[in-house]
Tab-separated table of C-alpha atoms in Angstrom:
chain	number	residue	atom	x	y	z
A	23	UNK	CA	170.553	93.287	90.351
A	24	UNK	CA	168.462	94.323	87.379
A	25	UNK	CA	167.784	92.973	83.900
A	26	UNK	CA	165.968	95.124	81.363
A	27	UNK	CA	164.763	93.679	78.071
A	28	UNK	CA	164.052	95.604	74.902
A	29	UNK	CA	163.534	94.967	71.211
A	30	UNK	CA	160.163	93.271	71.230
A	31	UNK	CA	157.382	94.267	68.896
A	32	UNK	CA	155.098	93.209	66.074
A	33	UNK	CA	156.585	91.372	63.118
A	34	UNK	CA	155.175	89.433	60.189
A	35	UNK	CA	155.454	85.691	59.774
A	36	UNK	CA	158.983	84.907	58.581
A	37	UNK	CA	160.429	88.138	59.934
A	38	UNK	CA	163.217	88.792	62.416
A	39	UNK	CA	163.694	90.548	65.720
A	40	UNK	CA	166.662	91.079	67.987
A	41	UNK	CA	165.999	91.210	71.696
A	42	UNK	CA	168.436	92.871	74.071
A	43	UNK	CA	168.847	92.445	77.804
A	44	UNK	CA	170.925	95.005	79.674
A	45	UNK	CA	172.220	94.042	83.105
A	46	UNK	CA	172.983	96.451	85.920
A	47	UNK	CA	174.140	95.970	89.458
A	48	UNK	CA	176.225	92.943	88.604
A	49	UNK	CA	178.655	91.714	85.987
A	50	UNK	CA	177.185	89.252	83.515
A	51	UNK	CA	180.504	87.616	82.730
A	52	UNK	CA	180.267	85.447	85.842
A	53	UNK	CA	176.649	84.404	85.221
A	54	UNK	CA	174.996	81.817	83.047
A	55	UNK	CA	172.307	83.504	80.945
A	56	UNK	CA	169.176	82.573	79.104
A	57	UNK	CA	165.730	83.428	77.818
A	58	UNK	CA	162.292	82.061	78.611
A	59	UNK	CA	158.967	82.850	77.027
A	60	UNK	CA	155.384	82.564	78.062
A	61	UNK	CA	152.336	82.768	75.839
A	62	UNK	CA	148.803	83.345	77.177
A	63	UNK	CA	147.299	80.105	78.395
A	64	UNK	CA	150.545	78.199	78.003
A	65	UNK	CA	153.294	77.108	80.337
A	66	UNK	CA	156.635	78.842	80.517
A	67	UNK	CA	159.043	77.575	77.870
A	68	UNK	CA	162.804	77.755	77.774
A	69	UNK	CA	164.133	79.431	74.637
A	70	UNK	CA	167.880	79.312	75.096
A	71	UNK	CA	170.686	79.371	77.636
A	72	UNK	CA	174.431	79.853	77.632
A	73	UNK	CA	177.103	78.615	79.999
A	74	UNK	CA	179.453	81.305	81.222
A	75	UNK	CA	182.340	78.819	81.412
A	76	UNK	CA	182.803	78.358	77.673
A	77	UNK	CA	180.022	80.296	75.966
A	78	UNK	CA	178.220	77.180	74.746
A	79	UNK	CA	174.591	77.913	73.923
A	80	UNK	CA	171.767	75.384	73.887
A	81	UNK	CA	168.299	75.563	72.406
A	82	UNK	CA	165.088	73.530	72.417
A	83	UNK	CA	164.077	71.957	69.116
A	84	UNK	CA	161.290	74.500	68.721
A	85	UNK	CA	163.771	77.330	68.036
A	86	UNK	CA	166.989	75.553	67.100
A	87	UNK	CA	168.410	76.913	63.859
A	88	UNK	CA	166.248	80.041	64.045
A	89	UNK	CA	167.302	81.708	67.315
A	90	UNK	CA	170.817	82.675	68.349
A	91	UNK	CA	171.863	83.682	71.849
A	92	UNK	CA	174.920	85.864	72.329
A	93	UNK	CA	176.480	88.038	74.984
A	94	UNK	CA	178.660	91.117	75.023
A	95	UNK	CA	180.373	91.157	78.379
A	96	UNK	CA	181.960	94.551	77.711
A	97	UNK	CA	178.468	96.033	77.333
A	98	UNK	CA	177.016	93.779	80.046
A	99	UNK	CA	174.278	92.867	77.583
A	100	UNK	CA	172.682	89.692	76.273
A	101	UNK	CA	171.113	89.371	72.818
A	102	UNK	CA	168.623	86.988	71.279
A	103	UNK	CA	168.518	87.080	67.490
A	104	UNK	CA	165.260	85.571	66.269
A	105	UNK	CA	164.875	84.721	62.582
A	106	UNK	CA	162.152	82.990	60.597
A	107	UNK	CA	159.630	83.927	63.237
A	108	UNK	CA	156.330	82.063	63.325
A	109	UNK	CA	152.985	82.940	64.921
A	110	UNK	CA	153.729	80.212	67.470
A	111	UNK	CA	156.654	82.335	68.716
A	112	UNK	CA	154.227	84.985	69.974
A	113	UNK	CA	154.855	85.386	73.706
A	114	UNK	CA	156.327	87.553	76.402
A	115	UNK	CA	160.080	86.970	76.434
A	116	UNK	CA	162.083	87.115	79.647
A	117	UNK	CA	165.820	87.399	80.117
A	118	UNK	CA	167.345	85.449	83.008
A	119	UNK	CA	170.749	85.218	84.641
A	120	UNK	CA	172.041	82.868	87.318
A	121	UNK	CA	175.386	82.886	89.057
A	122	UNK	CA	176.620	79.332	88.860
A	123	UNK	CA	173.521	78.393	86.894
A	124	UNK	CA	173.238	75.178	84.910
A	125	UNK	CA	172.368	75.327	81.220
A	126	UNK	CA	170.686	72.136	80.077
A	127	UNK	CA	171.064	70.691	76.592
A	128	UNK	CA	167.438	71.671	75.955
A	129	UNK	CA	168.082	75.365	76.588
A	130	UNK	CA	166.706	75.445	80.129
A	131	UNK	CA	168.662	77.569	82.590
A	132	UNK	CA	168.464	76.332	86.169
A	133	UNK	CA	169.592	77.867	89.433
A	134	UNK	CA	168.874	80.983	91.432
A	135	UNK	CA	167.416	82.976	88.529
A	136	UNK	CA	167.296	86.736	88.237
A	137	UNK	CA	164.462	87.821	85.898
A	138	UNK	CA	163.815	90.771	83.682
A	139	UNK	CA	160.353	92.295	83.326
A	140	UNK	CA	159.774	90.847	79.883
A	141	UNK	CA	159.232	92.155	76.384
A	142	UNK	CA	156.320	91.230	74.142
A	143	UNK	CA	156.887	89.599	70.773
A	144	UNK	CA	153.919	89.265	68.436
A	145	UNK	CA	154.182	87.466	65.101
A	146	UNK	CA	151.301	88.019	62.719
A	147	UNK	CA	150.230	85.339	60.267
């Protein structure tokens, strides 16, 4: 089971990035998916999650309306489109997947999580 993120980088305040997460060793279509982030000196924060039952995605208020989570089961890949980025979004972003996982209304994926290695997003002011 492996998750590999890509698409991070440096972007200006107000810019956009699209993160990708490619899965191998298992089929994503039977897993709930999500993203977390962690900034230096701060606690881990949920960014989004999606139920595999109906594709419903949830987000915390901090990113709602700016971030969009999607999945392409044919490509076994998860995407996180991030618009209107702010310096406060600077963090290392991690893709997660959980078979039978629970996606809370606040974007927090719970269960036996499989983690990617992370990709750095830096938003300059």
